[in-house]
mmCIF file of C-alpha atoms in Angstrom:
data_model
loop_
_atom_site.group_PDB
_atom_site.id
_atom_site.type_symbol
_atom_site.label_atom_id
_atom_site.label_comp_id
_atom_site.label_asym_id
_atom_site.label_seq_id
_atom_site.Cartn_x
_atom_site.Cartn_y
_atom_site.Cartn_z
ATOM 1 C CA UNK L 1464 117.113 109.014 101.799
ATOM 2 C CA UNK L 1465 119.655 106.403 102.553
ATOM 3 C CA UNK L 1466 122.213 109.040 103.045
ATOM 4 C CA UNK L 1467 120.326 110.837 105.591
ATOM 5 C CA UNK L 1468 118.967 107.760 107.661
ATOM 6 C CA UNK L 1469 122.907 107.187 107.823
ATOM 7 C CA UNK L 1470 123.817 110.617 109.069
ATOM 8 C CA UNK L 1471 120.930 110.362 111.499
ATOM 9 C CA UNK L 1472 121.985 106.791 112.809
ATOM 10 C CA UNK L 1473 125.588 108.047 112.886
ATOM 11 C CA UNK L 1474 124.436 110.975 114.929
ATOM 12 C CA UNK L 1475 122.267 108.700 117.581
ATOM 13 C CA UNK L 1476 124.543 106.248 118.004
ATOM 14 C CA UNK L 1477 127.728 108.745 118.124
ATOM 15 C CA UNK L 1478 129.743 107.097 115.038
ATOM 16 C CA UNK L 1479 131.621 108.799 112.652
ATOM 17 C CA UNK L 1480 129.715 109.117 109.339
ATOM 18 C CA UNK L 1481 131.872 109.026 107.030
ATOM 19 C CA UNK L 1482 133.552 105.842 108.239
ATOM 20 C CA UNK L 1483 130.108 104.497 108.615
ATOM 21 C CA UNK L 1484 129.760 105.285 104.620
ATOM 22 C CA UNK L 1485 132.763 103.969 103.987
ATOM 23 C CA UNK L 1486 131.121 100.727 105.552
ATOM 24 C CA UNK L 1487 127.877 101.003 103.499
ATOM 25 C CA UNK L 1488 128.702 101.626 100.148
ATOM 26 C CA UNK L 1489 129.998 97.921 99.499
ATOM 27 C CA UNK L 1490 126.301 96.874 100.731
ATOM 28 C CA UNK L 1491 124.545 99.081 98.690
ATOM 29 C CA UNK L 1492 126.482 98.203 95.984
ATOM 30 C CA UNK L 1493 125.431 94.255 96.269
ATOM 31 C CA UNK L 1494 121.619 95.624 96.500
ATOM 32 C CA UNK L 1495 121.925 97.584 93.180
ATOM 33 C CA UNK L 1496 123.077 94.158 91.549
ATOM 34 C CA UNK L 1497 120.781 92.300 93.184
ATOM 35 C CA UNK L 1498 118.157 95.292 92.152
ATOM 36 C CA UNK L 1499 119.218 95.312 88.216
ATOM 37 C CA UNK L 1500 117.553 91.717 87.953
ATOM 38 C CA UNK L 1501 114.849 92.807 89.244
ATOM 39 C CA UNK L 1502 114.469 95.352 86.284
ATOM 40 C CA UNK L 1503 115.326 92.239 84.345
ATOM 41 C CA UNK L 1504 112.473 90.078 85.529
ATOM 42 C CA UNK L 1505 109.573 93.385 85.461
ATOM 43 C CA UNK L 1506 110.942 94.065 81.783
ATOM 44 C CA UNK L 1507 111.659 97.167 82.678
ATOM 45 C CA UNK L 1508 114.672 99.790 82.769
ATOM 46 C CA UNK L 1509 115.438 98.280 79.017
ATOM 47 C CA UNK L 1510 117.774 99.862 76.539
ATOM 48 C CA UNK L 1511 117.209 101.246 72.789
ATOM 49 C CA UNK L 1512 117.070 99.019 69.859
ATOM 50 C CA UNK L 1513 119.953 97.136 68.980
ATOM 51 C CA UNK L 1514 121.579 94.148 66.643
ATOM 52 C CA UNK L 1515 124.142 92.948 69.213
ATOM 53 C CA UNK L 1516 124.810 89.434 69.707
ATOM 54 C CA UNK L 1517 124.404 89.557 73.406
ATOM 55 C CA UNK L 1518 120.002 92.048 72.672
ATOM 56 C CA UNK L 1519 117.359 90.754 74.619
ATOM 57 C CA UNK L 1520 114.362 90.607 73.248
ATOM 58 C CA UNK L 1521 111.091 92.045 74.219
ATOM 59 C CA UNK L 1522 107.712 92.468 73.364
ATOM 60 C CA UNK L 1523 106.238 95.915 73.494
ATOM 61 C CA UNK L 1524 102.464 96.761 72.628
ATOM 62 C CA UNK L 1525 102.444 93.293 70.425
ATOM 63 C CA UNK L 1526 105.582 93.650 68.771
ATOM 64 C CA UNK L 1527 108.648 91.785 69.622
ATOM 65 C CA UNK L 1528 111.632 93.518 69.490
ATOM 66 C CA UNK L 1529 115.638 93.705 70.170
ATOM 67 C CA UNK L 1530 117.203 95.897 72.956
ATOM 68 C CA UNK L 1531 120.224 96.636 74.755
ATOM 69 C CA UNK L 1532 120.346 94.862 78.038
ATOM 70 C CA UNK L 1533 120.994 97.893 81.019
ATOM 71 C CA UNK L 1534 119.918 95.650 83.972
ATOM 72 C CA UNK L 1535 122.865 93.549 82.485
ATOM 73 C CA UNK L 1536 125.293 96.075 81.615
ATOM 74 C CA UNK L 1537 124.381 97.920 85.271
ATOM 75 C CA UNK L 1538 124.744 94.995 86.987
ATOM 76 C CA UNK L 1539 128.482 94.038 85.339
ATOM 77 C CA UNK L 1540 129.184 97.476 86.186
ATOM 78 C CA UNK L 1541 128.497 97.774 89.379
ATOM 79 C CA UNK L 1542 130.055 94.039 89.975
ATOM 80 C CA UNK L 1543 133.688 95.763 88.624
ATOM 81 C CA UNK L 1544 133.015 98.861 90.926
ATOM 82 C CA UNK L 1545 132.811 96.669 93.724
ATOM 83 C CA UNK L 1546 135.680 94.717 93.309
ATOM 84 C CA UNK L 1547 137.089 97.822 92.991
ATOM 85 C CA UNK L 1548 135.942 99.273 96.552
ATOM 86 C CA UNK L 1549 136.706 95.847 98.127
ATOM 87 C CA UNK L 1550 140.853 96.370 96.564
ATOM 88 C CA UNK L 1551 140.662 99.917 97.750
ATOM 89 C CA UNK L 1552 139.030 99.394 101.320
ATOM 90 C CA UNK L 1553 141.992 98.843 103.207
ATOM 91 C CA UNK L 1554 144.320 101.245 101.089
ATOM 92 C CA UNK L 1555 141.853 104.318 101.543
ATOM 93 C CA UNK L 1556 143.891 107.749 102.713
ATOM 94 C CA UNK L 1557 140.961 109.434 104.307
ATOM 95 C CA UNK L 1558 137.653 108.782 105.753
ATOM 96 C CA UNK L 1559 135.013 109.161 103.073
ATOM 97 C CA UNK L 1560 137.192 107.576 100.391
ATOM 98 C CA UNK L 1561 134.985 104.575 99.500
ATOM 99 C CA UNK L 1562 131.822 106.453 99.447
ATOM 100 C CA UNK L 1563 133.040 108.807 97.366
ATOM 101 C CA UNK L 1564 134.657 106.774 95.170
ATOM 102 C CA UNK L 1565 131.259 104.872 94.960
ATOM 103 C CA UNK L 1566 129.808 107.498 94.210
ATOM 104 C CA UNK L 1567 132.273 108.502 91.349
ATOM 105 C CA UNK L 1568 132.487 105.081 90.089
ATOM 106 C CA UNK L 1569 128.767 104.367 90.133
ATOM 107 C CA UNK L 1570 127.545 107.933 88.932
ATOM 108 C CA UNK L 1571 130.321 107.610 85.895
ATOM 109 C CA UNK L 1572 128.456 104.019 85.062
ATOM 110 C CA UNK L 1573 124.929 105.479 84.718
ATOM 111 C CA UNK L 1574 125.856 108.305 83.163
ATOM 112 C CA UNK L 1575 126.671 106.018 79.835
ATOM 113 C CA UNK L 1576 123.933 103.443 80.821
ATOM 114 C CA UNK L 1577 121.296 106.346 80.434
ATOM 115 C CA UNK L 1578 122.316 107.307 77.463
ATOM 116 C CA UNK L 1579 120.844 103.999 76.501
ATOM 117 C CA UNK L 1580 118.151 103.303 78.070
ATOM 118 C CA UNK L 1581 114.629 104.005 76.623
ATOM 119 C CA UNK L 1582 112.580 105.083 79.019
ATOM 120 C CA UNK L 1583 115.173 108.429 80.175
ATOM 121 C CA UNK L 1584 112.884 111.179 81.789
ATOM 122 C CA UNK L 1585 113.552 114.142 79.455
ATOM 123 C CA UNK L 1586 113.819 117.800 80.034
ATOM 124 C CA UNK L 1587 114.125 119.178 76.804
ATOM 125 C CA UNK L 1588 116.523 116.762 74.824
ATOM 126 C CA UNK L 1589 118.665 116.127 78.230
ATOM 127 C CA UNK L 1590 118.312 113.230 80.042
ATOM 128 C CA UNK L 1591 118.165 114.437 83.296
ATOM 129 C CA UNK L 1592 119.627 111.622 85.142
ATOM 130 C CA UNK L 1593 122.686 112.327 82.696
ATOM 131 C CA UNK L 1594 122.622 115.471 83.890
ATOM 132 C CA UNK L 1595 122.518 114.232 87.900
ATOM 133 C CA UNK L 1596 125.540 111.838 87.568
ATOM 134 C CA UNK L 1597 127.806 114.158 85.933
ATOM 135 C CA UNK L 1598 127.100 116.320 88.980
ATOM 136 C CA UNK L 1599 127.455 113.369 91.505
ATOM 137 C CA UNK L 1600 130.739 112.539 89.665
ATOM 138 C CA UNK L 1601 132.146 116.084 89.093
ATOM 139 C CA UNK L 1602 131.351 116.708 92.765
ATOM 140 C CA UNK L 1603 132.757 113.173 94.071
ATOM 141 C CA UNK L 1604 136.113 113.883 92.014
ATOM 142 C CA UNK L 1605 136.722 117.228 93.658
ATOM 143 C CA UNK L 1606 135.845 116.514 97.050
ATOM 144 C CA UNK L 1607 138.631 113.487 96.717
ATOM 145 C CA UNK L 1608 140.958 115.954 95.338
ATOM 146 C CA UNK L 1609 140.866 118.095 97.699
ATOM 147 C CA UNK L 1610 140.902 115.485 100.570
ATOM 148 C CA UNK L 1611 144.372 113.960 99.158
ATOM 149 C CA UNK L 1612 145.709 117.523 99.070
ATOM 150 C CA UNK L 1613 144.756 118.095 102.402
ATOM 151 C CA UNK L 1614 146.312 114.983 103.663
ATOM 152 C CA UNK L 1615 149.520 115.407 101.742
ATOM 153 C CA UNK L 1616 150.002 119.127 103.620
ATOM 154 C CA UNK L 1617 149.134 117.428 106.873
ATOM 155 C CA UNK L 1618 152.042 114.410 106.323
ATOM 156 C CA UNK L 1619 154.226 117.384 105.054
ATOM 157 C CA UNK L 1620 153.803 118.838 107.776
ATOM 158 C CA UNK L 1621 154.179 116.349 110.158
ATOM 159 C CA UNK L 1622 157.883 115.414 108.638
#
């Protein structure tokens, strides 16, 4: 949804979209931290049982137990990836860079964070949001590809 109320602003107000996502996926980035302690606070969007030092405990129809902490682990993540975007910003070779790369990054991080989490909608034993980031991320990956080829024939042929 957020990607098409961008192409439609970008198309009213005559601005180029992908620079526009270039622009945006910083922001949404901070709102996904800011989001993952939300999950934190509803007890929700919790991890499988664990041991580790750092579990967070629960309590789940009367009985406490120990989990892994997503929100925290989504949240560290996505801290890193924008770091990462806010290095790369100004050293991006084509328009579209940072949102893809967002949207490598990002899909990459909840691919392992699902295969975590307890409460993973299921389509036979495949997590199906597994399934939708290693899409997102295959597809990211190649479309970057094939922009850097693209603009190494255009400087080649420009020399």
């Amino acid at each position: 949804g957020g990607l098409i109320s961008a192409l439609v602003f970008s198309k009213i107000k005559k601005i180029n979209y992908l620079k526009l996502t270039d622009i945006l996926a910083p922001c949404v980035l901070v709102g996904q931290i800011v989001g993952r302690w939300g999950n934190f606070i509803n007890v929700e969007a919790y991890g499988t049982e664990t041991n580790l030092p750092w579990k967070m405990g629960i309590i789940e129809d009367g009985v406490k137990k120990f989990v892994h902490p997503t929100f925290l682990y989504e949240s560290l993540g996505t801290i890193i990836i924008f770091v990462i975007l806010a290095v790369l910003q100004d050293k991006r070779k084509f328009e579209g860079q940072i949102a893809y790369m967002y949207l490598a990054l990002y899909s990459l991080l909840r691919f392992f964070i699902e295969g975590i989490r307890a409460d993973s909608l299921m389509a036979f034993n495949i997590r199906i949001s597994q399934i939708l980031s290693l899409i997102i991320f295959v597809l990211s990956i190649g479309i970057m590809v094939q922009n850097i080829i693209r603009e190494k024939q255009t400087s080649k042929k420009d020399e």
